[in-house]
């Protein structure tokens, strides 16, 4: 699906957040399925391996570049032909990589989606972590990086989570339409199903969530599942300056004293539709934005009629729009977190929904945005 820039005036008309169903106790079984099947036995071993993972140098003839969650599997959603709880051999998560990605996420050096597969976003996050910690910068996961991450954060990287009534309340839309006109006919562009919602809540690929929790009905409240303990708390201060590196496909947020608050992988424009240049400012922040395609105001697309798509996490601009002083440009979320940094945009800066939400909470009108 092509992501198009919205017209800010329409985007800023964000719809109010709908009240979620209250969480509450019920009489349903809250226990995780016992490890009585091969799939559950394998999941139990994977969980233990992630928590106890140590760094082991790869064999000399081993290709350690596993790609990314977007291209290492047949389907980046984790549903490409794999039975629930199973992964094709080429997409099996590396326990040490899962641990590292979660620790990077908690340190605010976002690897994007946590999938245990590594890839360019993880390399960029490691490089940013190395630079911030005065280490040799090469973006490679080695013993020094692993030791620094694990010694600085000794808390468990997986945690139990009980699915709530709110998690399964939806609304879920089944399939996200490809056509904007069809999308505009929806009341909200919600998650496709509870699996997608839960995976995004914990910054995970659906494949990894299923591998950790085989035989689970993610649409049933009361079940306890194992998830990435990302947490990703609020940034340590207010953002005063944002630097967007086009060559690196990244966004860095700094406070007024120049301290790095966060690093995020990003999708930034394309050759045909480049992002802005120079310095701009944040004009406004819109949670749950709608998306407007107005052919009279933009230079991309195939003409047609004006279309307004309602809010929702699978809206073309995701869950948040940070409007820039450069008209029709912004920093926003995405319906496809596994593709961050691997595809093109129509000139805007695209982050995962959870990263842009964290950034937006620390950004105010007038913050400087530099494109380099």
Short mmCIF file of C-alpha atoms in Angstrom, two decimals:
data_model
loop_
_atom_site.label_atom_id
_atom_site.label_comp_id
_atom_site.label_asym_id
_atom_site.label_seq_id
_atom_site.Cartn_x
_atom_site.Cartn_y
_atom_site.Cartn_z
CA UNK A 1 0.00 0.00 0.00
CA UNK A 2 1.39 3.39 -0.93
CA UNK A 3 1.65 5.86 1.92
CA UNK A 4 0.72 9.35 0.83
CA UNK A 5 1.19 12.66 2.61
CA UNK A 6 -1.90 14.15 4.17
CA UNK A 7 -2.87 17.78 4.02
CA UNK A 8 -2.14 19.10 7.52
CA UNK A 9 -5.40 21.01 8.00
CA UNK A 10 -7.39 17.84 7.51
CA UNK A 11 -4.95 15.69 9.42
CA UNK A 12 -5.09 17.91 12.49
CA UNK A 13 -8.83 17.34 12.72
CA UNK A 14 -8.14 14.22 14.77
CA UNK A 15 -11.11 12.31 16.01
CA UNK A 16 -11.51 11.84 19.77
CA UNK A 17 -10.17 8.71 21.36
CA UNK A 18 -12.97 6.22 21.84
CA UNK A 19 -13.48 4.83 25.32
CA UNK A 20 -12.00 1.38 25.70
CA UNK A 21 -13.83 -1.43 27.42
CA UNK A 22 -12.85 -1.62 31.09
CA UNK A 23 -10.45 -4.32 32.22
CA UNK A 24 -11.85 -6.66 34.77
CA UNK A 25 -11.66 -10.08 36.27
CA UNK A 26 -13.64 -12.91 34.83
CA UNK A 27 -13.94 -16.62 35.39
CA UNK A 28 -11.86 -17.61 32.38
CA UNK A 29 -8.67 -19.59 32.72
CA UNK A 30 -5.75 -17.24 33.26
CA UNK A 31 -3.06 -19.86 32.98
CA UNK A 32 -0.79 -20.39 30.03
CA UNK A 33 -1.23 -23.77 28.26
CA UNK A 34 0.94 -26.43 29.90
CA UNK A 35 3.98 -27.51 27.91
CA UNK A 36 2.58 -30.86 26.88
CA UNK A 37 2.95 -30.53 23.10
CA UNK A 38 6.14 -30.32 21.02
CA UNK A 39 5.26 -26.73 20.12
CA UNK A 40 4.89 -25.74 23.78
CA UNK A 41 8.09 -27.57 24.69
CA UNK A 42 9.94 -25.65 21.97
CA UNK A 43 8.39 -22.36 23.12
CA UNK A 44 9.49 -23.06 26.69
CA UNK A 45 13.05 -23.69 25.53
CA UNK A 46 12.98 -20.48 23.46
CA UNK A 47 11.84 -18.43 26.46
CA UNK A 48 14.58 -19.87 28.66
CA UNK A 49 17.18 -19.35 25.94
CA UNK A 50 16.23 -15.70 25.53
CA UNK A 51 16.46 -14.94 29.25
CA UNK A 52 19.79 -16.73 29.66
CA UNK A 53 21.30 -15.81 26.29
CA UNK A 54 24.99 -14.99 26.12
CA UNK A 55 27.03 -13.77 23.19
CA UNK A 56 28.63 -16.48 21.05
CA UNK A 57 30.75 -15.40 18.08
CA UNK A 58 29.42 -16.82 14.80
CA UNK A 59 31.27 -19.63 13.07
CA UNK A 60 33.77 -18.32 10.47
CA UNK A 61 31.73 -19.55 7.50
CA UNK A 62 28.35 -18.45 8.87
CA UNK A 63 26.50 -15.58 7.24
CA UNK A 64 25.28 -13.59 10.23
CA UNK A 65 23.15 -11.16 8.25
CA UNK A 66 19.68 -12.55 8.69
CA UNK A 67 18.07 -9.67 6.87
CA UNK A 68 15.04 -8.17 8.55
CA UNK A 69 11.57 -9.00 9.65
CA UNK A 70 10.32 -7.71 6.31
CA UNK A 71 12.31 -9.96 4.02
CA UNK A 72 13.57 -12.87 6.11
CA UNK A 73 10.15 -14.51 6.08
CA UNK A 74 7.62 -15.12 3.37
CA UNK A 75 5.26 -12.73 5.14
CA UNK A 76 6.44 -9.97 7.48
CA UNK A 77 3.31 -10.40 9.57
CA UNK A 78 4.48 -13.85 10.53
CA UNK A 79 1.57 -15.61 8.82
CA UNK A 80 3.32 -16.63 5.61
CA UNK A 81 2.61 -20.31 5.52
CA UNK A 82 3.79 -21.07 9.05
CA UNK A 83 1.55 -23.02 11.41
CA UNK A 84 0.69 -21.09 14.58
CA UNK A 85 3.68 -21.23 16.89
CA UNK A 86 6.05 -22.43 14.15
CA UNK A 87 8.62 -20.56 12.10
CA UNK A 88 10.41 -21.54 8.91
CA UNK A 89 14.06 -22.40 9.55
CA UNK A 90 15.36 -19.20 7.92
CA UNK A 91 13.16 -17.08 10.21
CA UNK A 92 13.81 -18.70 13.58
CA UNK A 93 14.65 -15.99 16.12
CA UNK A 94 18.12 -15.90 17.63
CA UNK A 95 17.61 -15.80 21.43
CA UNK A 96 20.61 -13.50 21.93
CA UNK A 97 19.28 -11.15 19.25
CA UNK A 98 15.85 -11.05 20.89
CA UNK A 99 17.48 -10.14 24.19
CA UNK A 100 19.65 -7.46 22.57
CA UNK A 101 16.73 -5.91 20.66
CA UNK A 102 14.62 -5.67 23.82
CA UNK A 103 17.50 -4.11 25.77
CA UNK A 104 18.14 -1.63 22.96
CA UNK A 105 14.44 -0.73 22.94
CA UNK A 106 14.48 -0.20 26.71
CA UNK A 107 17.60 1.97 26.36
CA UNK A 108 15.75 4.13 23.80
CA UNK A 109 17.92 2.99 20.91
CA UNK A 110 15.03 1.54 18.97
CA UNK A 111 15.68 -1.42 16.67
CA UNK A 112 12.20 -1.01 15.25
CA UNK A 113 10.30 -4.26 15.51
CA UNK A 114 11.59 -6.94 17.90
CA UNK A 115 11.84 -10.10 15.80
CA UNK A 116 15.08 -11.81 16.83
CA UNK A 117 16.33 -11.64 13.24
CA UNK A 118 18.58 -8.61 13.33
CA UNK A 119 19.00 -6.61 10.14
CA UNK A 120 19.85 -3.04 9.22
CA UNK A 121 17.62 -1.32 11.80
CA UNK A 122 19.26 -3.32 14.59
CA UNK A 123 22.73 -2.54 13.20
CA UNK A 124 21.90 1.17 13.16
CA UNK A 125 20.60 1.01 16.74
CA UNK A 126 23.76 -0.79 17.88
CA UNK A 127 25.92 1.82 16.12
CA UNK A 128 24.03 4.63 17.85
CA UNK A 129 24.39 2.83 21.19
CA UNK A 130 28.13 2.41 20.60
CA UNK A 131 28.58 6.09 19.75
CA UNK A 132 26.63 7.19 22.82
CA UNK A 133 28.76 4.95 25.05
CA UNK A 134 32.16 5.95 23.60
CA UNK A 135 32.71 2.53 22.04
CA UNK A 136 34.19 1.67 18.68
CA UNK A 137 31.36 2.22 16.20
CA UNK A 138 30.77 -0.57 13.69
CA UNK A 139 27.13 -1.53 14.29
CA UNK A 140 28.05 -5.16 14.91
CA UNK A 141 26.76 -7.23 17.79
CA UNK A 142 29.91 -8.37 19.58
CA UNK A 143 30.90 -9.32 23.12
CA UNK A 144 31.59 -5.70 24.11
CA UNK A 145 28.15 -4.49 23.00
CA UNK A 146 26.40 -7.48 24.54
CA UNK A 147 28.21 -7.05 27.86
CA UNK A 148 27.52 -3.31 27.99
CA UNK A 149 23.81 -3.82 27.32
CA UNK A 150 23.32 -6.71 29.73
CA UNK A 151 25.42 -5.22 32.55
CA UNK A 152 23.52 -1.95 32.32
CA UNK A 153 20.10 -3.63 32.50
CA UNK A 154 19.83 -6.91 34.40
CA UNK A 155 16.02 -7.09 34.51
CA UNK A 156 14.20 -9.91 32.74
CA UNK A 157 13.54 -9.26 29.05
CA UNK A 158 10.34 -11.34 28.88
CA UNK A 159 7.29 -10.97 31.08
CA UNK A 160 3.88 -12.51 31.60
CA UNK A 161 0.86 -10.55 30.43
CA UNK A 162 -2.80 -11.40 30.92
CA UNK A 163 -4.94 -10.55 27.90
CA UNK A 164 -7.65 -8.10 28.96
CA UNK A 165 -11.16 -7.48 27.73
CA UNK A 166 -9.91 -4.19 26.28
CA UNK A 167 -7.28 -6.06 24.24
CA UNK A 168 -9.95 -8.15 22.52
CA UNK A 169 -12.66 -5.49 22.29
CA UNK A 170 -11.47 -4.15 18.95
CA UNK A 171 -12.83 -2.94 16.70
CA UNK A 172 -10.92 -5.29 14.40
CA UNK A 173 -11.33 -4.98 10.65
CA UNK A 174 -10.05 -8.32 9.35
CA UNK A 175 -8.26 -6.98 6.29
CA UNK A 176 -6.94 -3.49 5.59
CA UNK A 177 -8.23 -2.40 2.16
CA UNK A 178 -5.62 -1.50 -0.44
CA UNK A 179 -7.83 1.14 -2.05
CA UNK A 180 -8.05 4.49 -0.26
CA UNK A 181 -11.70 4.91 -1.19
CA UNK A 182 -12.54 1.58 0.43
CA UNK A 183 -10.48 2.53 3.47
CA UNK A 184 -12.37 5.80 3.71
CA UNK A 185 -15.62 3.86 4.06
CA UNK A 186 -14.52 2.33 7.36
CA UNK A 187 -15.48 3.78 10.74
CA UNK A 188 -11.88 3.32 11.87
CA UNK A 189 -8.81 1.73 10.31
CA UNK A 190 -8.26 -0.58 13.26
CA UNK A 191 -6.02 -3.55 13.79
CA UNK A 192 -6.82 -6.60 11.72
CA UNK A 193 -7.13 -8.87 14.77
CA UNK A 194 -6.04 -9.19 18.43
CA UNK A 195 -2.74 -10.86 17.41
CA UNK A 196 -1.65 -7.77 15.47
CA UNK A 197 -2.79 -5.47 18.30
CA UNK A 198 -0.90 -7.41 20.97
CA UNK A 199 2.24 -7.74 18.87
CA UNK A 200 2.35 -3.98 18.31
CA UNK A 201 1.59 -3.28 21.97
CA UNK A 202 4.82 -5.06 22.89
CA UNK A 203 6.85 -3.92 19.83
CA UNK A 204 7.10 -7.49 18.51
CA UNK A 205 6.67 -9.28 15.23
CA UNK A 206 3.59 -11.46 15.15
CA UNK A 207 5.82 -14.41 14.30
CA UNK A 208 7.86 -14.02 17.50
CA UNK A 209 4.73 -13.54 19.62
CA UNK A 210 3.26 -16.75 18.19
CA UNK A 211 6.54 -18.63 18.63
CA UNK A 212 6.57 -17.73 22.32
CA UNK A 213 2.89 -18.59 22.72
CA UNK A 214 1.86 -21.55 20.54
CA UNK A 215 -1.70 -22.84 20.71
CA UNK A 216 -2.94 -19.54 22.21
CA UNK A 217 -6.19 -17.92 21.15
CA UNK A 218 -5.14 -14.28 21.25
CA UNK A 219 -8.76 -13.23 20.92
CA UNK A 220 -9.76 -14.66 24.32
CA UNK A 221 -9.38 -12.50 27.42
CA UNK A 222 -7.99 -14.03 30.59
CA UNK A 223 -5.11 -15.96 29.08
CA UNK A 224 -1.57 -15.27 30.29
CA UNK A 225 0.98 -14.95 27.52
CA UNK A 226 4.74 -14.27 27.34
CA UNK A 227 5.71 -10.96 25.76
CA UNK A 228 8.75 -8.76 25.27
CA UNK A 229 9.29 -6.61 28.33
CA UNK A 230 10.01 -3.48 26.36
CA UNK A 231 8.14 -1.02 28.50
CA UNK A 232 9.75 1.86 26.63
CA UNK A 233 9.11 4.51 29.30
CA UNK A 234 8.79 8.19 28.59
CA UNK A 235 11.89 10.00 27.39
CA UNK A 236 14.15 11.55 30.03
CA UNK A 237 13.16 15.10 29.30
CA UNK A 238 11.55 17.26 26.66
CA UNK A 239 12.75 17.18 23.06
CA UNK A 240 14.28 20.48 21.92
CA UNK A 241 15.80 19.37 18.62
CA UNK A 242 15.16 16.57 16.15
CA UNK A 243 17.80 15.52 13.61
CA UNK A 244 16.71 13.39 10.67
CA UNK A 245 19.54 11.64 8.83
CA UNK A 246 18.43 10.72 5.32
CA UNK A 247 21.48 8.61 4.50
CA UNK A 248 21.21 6.62 7.72
CA UNK A 249 17.38 6.45 7.65
CA UNK A 250 17.19 7.52 11.27
CA UNK A 251 15.78 10.14 13.63
CA UNK A 252 17.55 11.38 16.77
CA UNK A 253 15.90 13.42 19.51
CA UNK A 254 17.96 15.75 21.74
CA UNK A 255 17.13 17.85 24.78
CA UNK A 256 18.01 21.53 25.22
CA UNK A 257 21.49 20.63 26.51
CA UNK A 258 22.27 18.50 23.48
CA UNK A 259 21.80 15.18 25.31
CA UNK A 260 20.60 12.35 23.09
CA UNK A 261 17.19 11.24 24.34
CA UNK A 262 16.31 8.64 21.71
CA UNK A 263 17.30 7.04 18.42
CA UNK A 264 14.67 5.68 16.01
CA UNK A 265 14.91 3.95 12.62
CA UNK A 266 12.88 5.77 9.99
CA UNK A 267 11.59 5.66 6.45
CA UNK A 268 12.47 9.02 4.88
CA UNK A 269 11.17 10.00 1.45
CA UNK A 270 12.35 8.48 -1.81
CA UNK A 271 14.25 9.39 -4.95
CA UNK A 272 11.08 10.49 -6.73
CA UNK A 273 9.51 12.14 -3.67
CA UNK A 274 12.36 13.34 -1.43
CA UNK A 275 11.92 14.61 2.08
CA UNK A 276 12.50 18.30 2.86
CA UNK A 277 15.94 19.83 3.28
CA UNK A 278 17.20 22.31 5.83
CA UNK A 279 15.67 23.28 9.16
CA UNK A 280 11.97 23.39 10.02
CA UNK A 281 9.85 23.38 13.17
CA UNK A 282 7.05 21.33 14.70
CA UNK A 283 3.75 23.07 14.03
CA UNK A 284 1.35 20.76 15.87
CA UNK A 285 0.85 17.21 17.17
CA UNK A 286 -2.24 15.19 16.32
CA UNK A 287 -2.90 11.85 18.05
CA UNK A 288 -5.19 9.52 16.09
CA UNK A 289 -5.08 11.62 12.91
CA UNK A 290 -7.24 11.08 9.89
CA UNK A 291 -5.51 10.98 6.51
CA UNK A 292 -6.44 13.24 3.62
CA UNK A 293 -5.46 12.71 0.01
CA UNK A 294 -6.26 15.89 -1.89
CA UNK A 295 -4.97 15.80 -5.50
CA UNK A 296 -5.29 19.59 -5.74
CA UNK A 297 -2.64 20.05 -3.03
CA UNK A 298 -0.04 17.37 -3.70
CA UNK A 299 2.30 16.49 -6.53
CA UNK A 300 2.06 12.70 -6.20
CA UNK A 301 -0.68 10.18 -6.80
CA UNK A 302 -2.85 9.63 -9.82
CA UNK A 303 -5.32 12.44 -9.47
CA UNK A 304 -8.88 11.41 -8.69
CA UNK A 305 -11.11 12.77 -5.97
CA UNK A 306 -10.36 13.99 -2.48
CA UNK A 307 -10.38 11.14 0.04
CA UNK A 308 -10.46 11.33 3.84
CA UNK A 309 -9.50 8.13 5.67
CA UNK A 310 -10.60 7.86 9.32
CA UNK A 311 -8.13 7.41 12.21
CA UNK A 312 -6.73 4.11 13.39
CA UNK A 313 -3.36 2.35 13.80
CA UNK A 314 -3.60 0.93 10.26
CA UNK A 315 -4.36 4.35 8.79
CA UNK A 316 -1.67 5.31 6.21
CA UNK A 317 -0.13 7.75 8.73
CA UNK A 318 -0.52 5.46 11.73
CA UNK A 319 -1.36 6.52 15.26
CA UNK A 320 0.25 10.00 15.45
CA UNK A 321 0.98 12.89 13.09
CA UNK A 322 3.65 15.48 14.03
CA UNK A 323 3.01 18.35 11.67
CA UNK A 324 5.99 20.30 10.30
CA UNK A 325 6.22 23.91 9.17
CA UNK A 326 6.97 22.60 5.66
CA UNK A 327 3.43 22.35 4.29
CA UNK A 328 2.05 18.80 3.83
CA UNK A 329 5.10 17.20 5.50
CA UNK A 330 5.24 15.50 8.87
CA UNK A 331 6.61 12.76 11.11
CA UNK A 332 4.09 9.98 11.55
CA UNK A 333 3.41 6.33 12.31
CA UNK A 334 2.88 3.36 10.01
CA UNK A 335 0.53 0.40 9.49
CA UNK A 336 3.56 -1.79 8.63
CA UNK A 337 6.23 -1.56 11.34
CA UNK A 338 8.37 -4.36 9.85
CA UNK A 339 9.01 -2.20 6.77
CA UNK A 340 10.43 0.84 8.54
CA UNK A 341 13.71 1.82 6.90
CA UNK A 342 13.22 -0.69 4.08
CA UNK A 343 10.71 1.03 1.80
CA UNK A 344 10.07 4.59 0.58
CA UNK A 345 7.64 7.31 1.63
CA UNK A 346 6.06 10.24 -0.15
CA UNK A 347 8.51 12.62 1.49
CA UNK A 348 7.39 12.35 5.09
CA UNK A 349 9.28 10.69 7.96
CA UNK A 350 7.72 7.40 9.03
CA UNK A 351 8.37 5.64 12.37
CA UNK A 352 6.76 2.66 14.07
CA UNK A 353 3.59 3.65 15.89
CA UNK A 354 5.15 3.04 19.31
CA UNK A 355 8.23 5.12 18.49
CA UNK A 356 6.29 8.08 17.14
CA UNK A 357 3.95 7.95 20.15
CA UNK A 358 6.91 8.13 22.51
CA UNK A 359 8.45 10.98 20.51
CA UNK A 360 5.19 12.92 20.32
CA UNK A 361 4.74 12.77 24.11
CA UNK A 362 8.02 14.69 24.52
CA UNK A 363 7.60 17.17 21.64
CA UNK A 364 5.98 20.58 21.71
CA UNK A 365 5.15 23.20 19.13
CA UNK A 366 8.25 25.05 17.92
CA UNK A 367 10.76 22.20 18.32
CA UNK A 368 13.49 22.41 15.64
CA UNK A 369 13.62 19.65 13.01
CA UNK A 370 16.82 19.41 10.96
CA UNK A 371 17.14 17.29 7.82
CA UNK A 372 20.71 16.24 7.02
#
